[in-house]
Amino acid sequence: MLEEVERWLARRSWSVADRPLERILAAKRSTRVSVVLPALNEEATVGDIVAVIRRELMSESVPLVDELVVIDSGSTDRTAEVAAAAGARVVARDAILPRIPAVPGKGEVLWRSLMVTSGDVVCFVDADLRDFSADFVTGIVGPLLTDPDVDFVKAMYDRPFGDTPGQGGRVTELVARPLLNLHWPRLAGFVQPLGGEYAARRSLLERLPFPVGYGVELGLLVDALHTVGLDALAQVDVGVRKHRHQDGQALGRMAAAIYRTAQLRLSRGHLVRPWLTQFERGEAGFTPRTYAVDTEERPPMAEITEYARRRVA
């Protein structure tokens, strides 16, 4: 590990317990905090997450979160209804920036969320978390409110796989961590580089391009490093993250998108073949299934006319 990264780990890696809620609230002052949950068919978990945030972080005694928004990216279940009933403002992905046709993908939803939120600090939380704790929000928002030199904070945590601790995050260990260590060694200190829980200043997020799919976490992390430098990045230990695990083929598609995001940043060159073929066993043997790898990125939100007009207004 680079000596610079060792120093960064000592200086910019914290535990949620390092910043008591009272200290965070005292530092908040007039800073607005938005929490965004990107959601697709998460009716089983999104309501509990919203309820915890509303109850523990949006009360008169604890006014940490000013805005809680669920962006529904085309759910076919009761995600929107459950989230609204729990107290979130629910916005449909396709209703945001209708001039630009939406494409499927998590990064697309996160990018569009900047258009319908107003917080100076924007906190992203995945909507499939189980046994959700408010520490996931306070942990990553805290450094941004207490330290003006920090611009981007990722949560770190243990990721159990079933009953086995520490075995989650397969794409992280097999794809993202090797890529970062080889090509962006200054980011080798991040425990969960692909984690979906992170917070950043709007002033940074609006300057970054957003890969539309699974590559968004790696893309934002790499681009944040190049934009504001390592010392402006941080991570906070928030405990244990429990969520719904995807099957191996879904992980393969995720890995391909992440690799493509890395490749684009390495070369900014032409992607030779933006497709991934996987195999499924059927009655007649193995059947190939080919999927497109995300090849589109959204530009920095600061370049969008509607966003610029909103800032002026």
Short mmCIF file of C-alpha atoms in Angstrom, two decimals:
data_model
loop_
_atom_site.label_atom_id
_atom_site.label_comp_id
_atom_site.label_asym_id
_atom_site.label_seq_id
_atom_site.Cartn_x
_atom_site.Cartn_y
_atom_site.Cartn_z
CA MET A 1 0.00 0.00 0.00
CA LEU A 2 1.24 3.49 -0.81
CA GLU A 3 2.47 5.53 2.13
CA GLU A 4 0.01 8.23 1.07
CA VAL A 5 -2.85 5.75 1.47
CA GLU A 6 -1.61 4.61 4.88
CA ARG A 7 -1.63 8.23 6.02
CA TRP A 8 -5.09 8.68 4.49
CA LEU A 9 -6.42 5.66 6.38
CA ALA A 10 -5.26 7.16 9.65
CA ARG A 11 -6.61 10.61 8.80
CA ARG A 12 -9.82 9.96 6.85
CA SER A 13 -11.23 6.64 8.12
CA TRP A 14 -13.58 6.90 11.06
CA SER A 15 -16.23 5.05 13.03
CA VAL A 16 -19.78 6.31 13.33
CA ALA A 17 -19.11 6.62 17.08
CA ASP A 18 -16.45 9.27 16.43
CA ARG A 19 -19.12 11.88 15.76
CA PRO A 20 -21.99 11.83 18.25
CA LEU A 21 -25.30 13.00 16.87
CA GLU A 22 -25.24 16.08 19.10
CA ARG A 23 -21.99 17.20 17.49
CA ILE A 24 -23.34 16.66 13.99
CA LEU A 25 -26.51 18.63 14.71
CA ALA A 26 -24.52 21.49 16.22
CA ALA A 27 -22.37 21.67 13.08
CA LYS A 28 -25.29 21.51 10.66
CA ARG A 29 -26.44 25.11 11.04
CA SER A 30 -28.09 26.15 7.75
CA THR A 31 -26.73 23.27 5.66
CA ARG A 32 -29.54 21.32 4.00
CA VAL A 33 -29.30 17.54 3.85
CA SER A 34 -31.14 15.43 1.28
CA VAL A 35 -31.41 11.64 1.48
CA VAL A 36 -32.13 9.81 -1.77
CA LEU A 37 -33.24 6.18 -2.07
CA PRO A 38 -33.09 4.77 -5.62
CA ALA A 39 -35.70 2.02 -5.74
CA LEU A 40 -36.82 -0.69 -8.13
CA ASN A 41 -39.27 -3.26 -6.77
CA GLU A 42 -38.22 -2.85 -3.14
CA GLU A 43 -41.61 -2.88 -1.41
CA ALA A 44 -40.33 -5.34 1.20
CA THR A 45 -37.66 -2.99 2.59
CA VAL A 46 -38.10 0.59 1.42
CA GLY A 47 -40.87 1.41 3.93
CA ASP A 48 -38.80 0.38 6.94
CA ILE A 49 -35.84 2.45 5.77
CA VAL A 50 -38.00 5.52 5.22
CA ALA A 51 -39.71 5.06 8.59
CA VAL A 52 -36.38 4.88 10.48
CA ILE A 53 -35.08 8.04 8.82
CA ARG A 54 -38.32 9.91 9.43
CA ARG A 55 -38.52 8.83 13.07
CA GLU A 56 -34.88 9.21 14.08
CA LEU A 57 -33.49 11.96 11.84
CA MET A 58 -36.41 14.20 10.85
CA SER A 59 -38.06 15.02 14.17
CA GLU A 60 -38.19 18.36 15.96
CA SER A 61 -35.55 17.16 18.39
CA VAL A 62 -33.31 15.66 15.66
CA PRO A 63 -33.72 17.78 12.49
CA LEU A 64 -30.74 16.34 10.64
CA VAL A 65 -32.41 15.36 7.35
CA ASP A 66 -34.34 18.09 5.55
CA GLU A 67 -35.52 16.09 2.56
CA LEU A 68 -36.20 12.38 2.00
CA VAL A 69 -36.87 11.36 -1.58
CA VAL A 70 -37.45 7.93 -3.10
CA ILE A 71 -36.82 7.82 -6.85
CA ASP A 72 -38.89 5.00 -8.30
CA SER A 73 -37.24 3.68 -11.44
CA GLY A 74 -40.22 1.82 -12.86
CA SER A 75 -41.27 -0.56 -10.10
CA THR A 76 -44.03 -3.05 -10.88
CA ASP A 77 -44.76 -3.75 -7.21
CA ARG A 78 -45.98 -1.41 -4.41
CA THR A 79 -42.63 0.31 -3.87
CA ALA A 80 -43.98 3.81 -4.53
CA GLU A 81 -47.09 3.29 -2.42
CA VAL A 82 -45.17 1.81 0.53
CA ALA A 83 -42.52 4.56 0.44
CA ALA A 84 -45.11 7.32 0.33
CA ALA A 85 -47.12 5.79 3.18
CA ALA A 86 -43.95 5.68 5.29
CA GLY A 87 -43.37 9.39 4.75
CA ALA A 88 -41.08 9.81 1.75
CA ARG A 89 -41.62 12.06 -1.21
CA VAL A 90 -41.78 9.69 -4.16
CA VAL A 91 -40.76 10.84 -7.64
CA ALA A 92 -40.93 8.70 -10.74
CA ARG A 93 -37.68 8.52 -12.68
CA ASP A 94 -39.41 9.24 -16.00
CA ALA A 95 -40.99 12.42 -14.64
CA ILE A 96 -37.56 14.01 -14.09
CA LEU A 97 -36.01 15.82 -17.06
CA PRO A 98 -38.54 14.40 -19.54
CA ARG A 99 -36.62 16.11 -22.36
CA ILE A 100 -33.95 13.44 -21.94
CA PRO A 101 -35.42 9.93 -22.37
CA ALA A 102 -34.55 7.78 -19.37
CA VAL A 103 -32.58 4.57 -19.67
CA PRO A 104 -32.55 1.69 -17.17
CA GLY A 105 -29.87 1.78 -14.53
CA LYS A 106 -29.07 2.86 -11.01
CA GLY A 107 -26.71 5.62 -12.09
CA GLU A 108 -29.44 7.13 -14.22
CA VAL A 109 -31.67 7.43 -11.15
CA LEU A 110 -28.94 8.96 -8.98
CA TRP A 111 -28.08 11.51 -11.67
CA ARG A 112 -31.71 12.57 -12.09
CA SER A 113 -32.16 12.84 -8.33
CA LEU A 114 -29.97 15.96 -8.32
CA MET A 115 -32.69 17.68 -10.33
CA VAL A 116 -35.43 17.08 -7.75
CA THR A 117 -33.51 17.60 -4.52
CA SER A 118 -32.18 20.77 -2.94
CA GLY A 119 -29.75 19.69 -0.24
CA ASP A 120 -26.25 21.10 -0.01
CA VAL A 121 -25.29 17.56 1.05
CA VAL A 122 -26.82 14.63 -0.83
CA CYS A 123 -26.83 11.20 0.79
CA PHE A 124 -27.56 8.07 -1.24
CA VAL A 125 -28.90 4.93 0.46
CA ASP A 126 -29.84 1.68 -1.29
CA ALA A 127 -33.47 0.68 -0.82
CA ASP A 128 -32.89 -3.05 -0.29
CA LEU A 129 -31.23 -2.84 3.14
CA ARG A 130 -32.57 -5.03 5.95
CA ASP A 131 -32.32 -4.18 9.68
CA PHE A 132 -31.59 -0.60 8.64
CA SER A 133 -29.94 1.73 11.14
CA ALA A 134 -29.90 5.52 11.08
CA ASP A 135 -26.12 5.19 11.52
CA PHE A 136 -25.91 4.64 7.77
CA VAL A 137 -26.99 8.26 7.32
CA THR A 138 -25.39 9.97 10.30
CA GLY A 139 -22.12 8.16 9.71
CA ILE A 140 -21.58 9.43 6.18
CA VAL A 141 -23.21 12.84 6.57
CA GLY A 142 -21.33 13.65 9.77
CA PRO A 143 -17.88 14.34 8.26
CA LEU A 144 -19.38 16.63 5.61
CA LEU A 145 -21.02 18.75 8.30
CA THR A 146 -18.09 18.83 10.72
CA ASP A 147 -15.11 19.03 8.37
CA PRO A 148 -15.16 21.59 5.53
CA ASP A 149 -12.23 19.86 3.82
CA VAL A 150 -14.22 16.64 3.21
CA ASP A 151 -16.33 16.46 0.04
CA PHE A 152 -17.20 12.78 -0.43
CA VAL A 153 -17.81 10.05 2.18
CA LYS A 154 -18.44 6.33 1.68
CA ALA A 155 -19.84 3.95 4.25
CA MET A 156 -17.81 0.87 5.11
CA TYR A 157 -19.23 -2.20 6.82
CA ASP A 158 -19.14 -5.95 7.10
CA ARG A 159 -21.21 -7.70 4.41
CA PRO A 160 -22.31 -11.16 5.52
CA PHE A 161 -23.38 -13.67 2.89
CA GLY A 162 -26.23 -15.57 4.47
CA ASP A 163 -24.96 -16.56 7.92
CA THR A 164 -21.30 -16.27 6.91
CA PRO A 165 -19.65 -12.98 7.93
CA GLY A 166 -17.37 -11.13 5.58
CA GLN A 167 -18.24 -13.04 2.43
CA GLY A 168 -20.47 -10.49 0.71
CA GLY A 169 -19.21 -8.05 -1.90
CA ARG A 170 -18.12 -10.63 -4.45
CA VAL A 171 -17.86 -8.15 -7.32
CA THR A 172 -15.86 -5.83 -5.09
CA GLU A 173 -13.29 -8.49 -4.30
CA LEU A 174 -13.09 -10.06 -7.76
CA VAL A 175 -13.33 -6.97 -9.96
CA ALA A 176 -13.35 -3.55 -8.30
CA ARG A 177 -10.59 -4.02 -5.75
CA PRO A 178 -8.10 -5.45 -8.25
CA LEU A 179 -8.89 -2.64 -10.71
CA LEU A 180 -8.44 0.06 -8.10
CA ASN A 181 -5.23 -1.41 -6.71
CA LEU A 182 -3.72 -1.78 -10.17
CA HIS A 183 -4.87 1.44 -11.81
CA TRP A 184 -5.88 3.84 -9.01
CA PRO A 185 -3.75 2.71 -6.07
CA ARG A 186 -4.56 5.90 -4.17
CA LEU A 187 -8.09 4.48 -3.77
CA ALA A 188 -6.88 1.12 -2.43
CA GLY A 189 -7.81 2.13 1.13
CA PHE A 190 -11.56 2.10 0.50
CA VAL A 191 -13.12 -0.91 2.20
CA GLN A 192 -16.38 -0.80 0.21
CA PRO A 193 -15.66 1.06 -3.05
CA LEU A 194 -18.89 -0.24 -4.65
CA GLY A 195 -21.13 0.31 -1.63
CA GLY A 196 -24.38 2.13 -2.34
CA GLU A 197 -24.31 4.27 0.79
CA TYR A 198 -22.34 7.47 0.35
CA ALA A 199 -22.78 11.21 0.73
CA ALA A 200 -21.22 14.16 -1.02
CA ARG A 201 -21.49 17.88 -1.39
CA ARG A 202 -23.82 18.92 -4.20
CA SER A 203 -21.09 21.26 -5.41
CA LEU A 204 -19.02 18.17 -6.23
CA LEU A 205 -21.75 15.86 -7.52
CA GLU A 206 -23.04 18.38 -10.03
CA ARG A 207 -19.57 18.51 -11.63
CA LEU A 208 -19.21 14.75 -12.13
CA PRO A 209 -20.43 12.55 -15.00
CA PHE A 210 -22.67 9.65 -13.91
CA PRO A 211 -22.38 6.22 -15.55
CA VAL A 212 -26.01 5.21 -16.04
CA GLY A 213 -25.70 1.65 -14.72
CA TYR A 214 -23.81 -0.43 -12.16
CA GLY A 215 -20.56 1.39 -12.86
CA VAL A 216 -21.79 4.53 -11.13
CA GLU A 217 -20.12 3.88 -7.76
CA LEU A 218 -16.69 3.20 -9.22
CA GLY A 219 -17.03 6.05 -11.70
CA LEU A 220 -17.97 8.62 -9.06
CA LEU A 221 -15.18 7.49 -6.76
CA VAL A 222 -12.49 7.67 -9.45
CA ASP A 223 -13.75 11.00 -10.79
CA ALA A 224 -14.03 12.47 -7.30
CA LEU A 225 -10.39 11.56 -6.70
CA HIS A 226 -9.32 13.38 -9.85
CA THR A 227 -11.57 16.37 -9.12
CA VAL A 228 -10.94 17.11 -5.44
CA GLY A 229 -8.03 14.86 -4.43
CA LEU A 230 -7.67 11.99 -1.98
CA ASP A 231 -7.70 14.08 1.18
CA ALA A 232 -11.22 15.30 0.36
CA LEU A 233 -12.47 11.70 0.35
CA ALA A 234 -13.28 9.70 3.48
CA GLN A 235 -14.99 6.58 4.80
CA VAL A 236 -16.92 5.74 7.96
CA ASP A 237 -17.54 2.35 9.60
CA VAL A 238 -21.29 1.98 10.18
CA GLY A 239 -21.38 -1.66 11.26
CA VAL A 240 -23.08 -4.41 9.27
CA ARG A 241 -24.94 -4.18 5.97
CA LYS A 242 -27.63 -6.77 5.24
CA HIS A 243 -29.36 -6.77 1.89
CA ARG A 244 -30.73 -8.90 -0.90
CA HIS A 245 -27.96 -10.73 -2.76
CA GLN A 246 -28.06 -11.11 -6.53
CA ASP A 247 -27.41 -14.32 -8.41
CA GLY A 248 -24.15 -15.08 -10.17
CA GLN A 249 -25.29 -14.02 -13.62
CA ALA A 250 -26.54 -10.66 -12.37
CA LEU A 251 -23.17 -10.21 -10.71
CA GLY A 252 -21.50 -10.99 -14.03
CA ARG A 253 -23.43 -8.19 -15.72
CA MET A 254 -22.52 -5.87 -12.88
CA ALA A 255 -18.86 -6.80 -13.22
CA ALA A 256 -18.90 -6.11 -16.95
CA ALA A 257 -20.41 -2.66 -16.44
CA ILE A 258 -17.84 -1.86 -13.76
CA TYR A 259 -14.98 -3.00 -15.95
CA ARG A 260 -16.30 -0.90 -18.81
CA THR A 261 -16.49 2.15 -16.53
CA ALA A 262 -12.89 1.59 -15.48
CA GLN A 263 -11.73 1.05 -19.05
CA LEU A 264 -13.35 4.27 -20.21
CA ARG A 265 -11.56 6.20 -17.49
CA LEU A 266 -8.27 4.55 -18.29
CA SER A 267 -8.29 5.24 -21.98
CA ARG A 268 -11.31 7.38 -22.87
CA GLY A 269 -11.11 5.27 -25.99
CA HIS A 270 -13.45 3.08 -28.02
CA LEU A 271 -15.03 0.10 -26.30
CA VAL A 272 -14.39 -2.78 -28.68
CA ARG A 273 -17.51 -4.83 -27.98
CA PRO A 274 -20.03 -3.55 -25.44
CA TRP A 275 -21.77 -6.91 -24.93
CA LEU A 276 -21.57 -9.71 -22.39
CA THR A 277 -22.60 -13.28 -23.19
CA GLN A 278 -23.58 -15.57 -20.32
CA PHE A 279 -24.88 -19.14 -20.34
CA GLU A 280 -27.98 -20.72 -18.86
CA ARG A 281 -28.61 -24.46 -18.71
CA GLY A 282 -31.89 -25.53 -20.27
CA GLU A 283 -33.45 -28.78 -21.43
CA ALA A 284 -31.33 -28.72 -24.57
CA GLY A 285 -28.07 -27.85 -22.80
CA PHE A 286 -26.40 -24.49 -22.32
CA THR A 287 -28.10 -21.54 -23.98
CA PRO A 288 -26.19 -18.31 -24.60
CA ARG A 289 -27.80 -15.07 -23.45
CA THR A 290 -26.22 -11.82 -24.55
CA TYR A 291 -26.69 -8.54 -22.71
CA ALA A 292 -25.68 -5.02 -23.61
CA VAL A 293 -23.09 -3.45 -21.32
CA ASP A 294 -23.92 0.11 -20.32
CA THR A 295 -22.03 2.44 -22.64
CA GLU A 296 -23.71 5.73 -21.84
CA GLU A 297 -22.90 8.30 -19.21
CA ARG A 298 -24.82 11.38 -18.17
CA PRO A 299 -22.88 14.65 -18.27
CA PRO A 300 -22.25 16.71 -15.15
CA MET A 301 -25.59 18.07 -13.96
CA ALA A 302 -24.12 21.58 -13.99
CA GLU A 303 -24.18 21.36 -17.79
CA ILE A 304 -27.93 20.68 -17.97
CA THR A 305 -29.97 23.73 -18.96
CA GLU A 306 -32.93 22.98 -16.69
CA TYR A 307 -30.64 22.53 -13.69
CA ALA A 308 -28.84 25.81 -14.38
CA ARG A 309 -32.17 27.63 -14.66
CA ARG A 310 -33.30 26.16 -11.37
CA ARG A 311 -30.14 27.38 -9.64
CA VAL A 312 -30.71 30.90 -10.96
CA ALA A 313 -34.36 30.88 -9.86
#
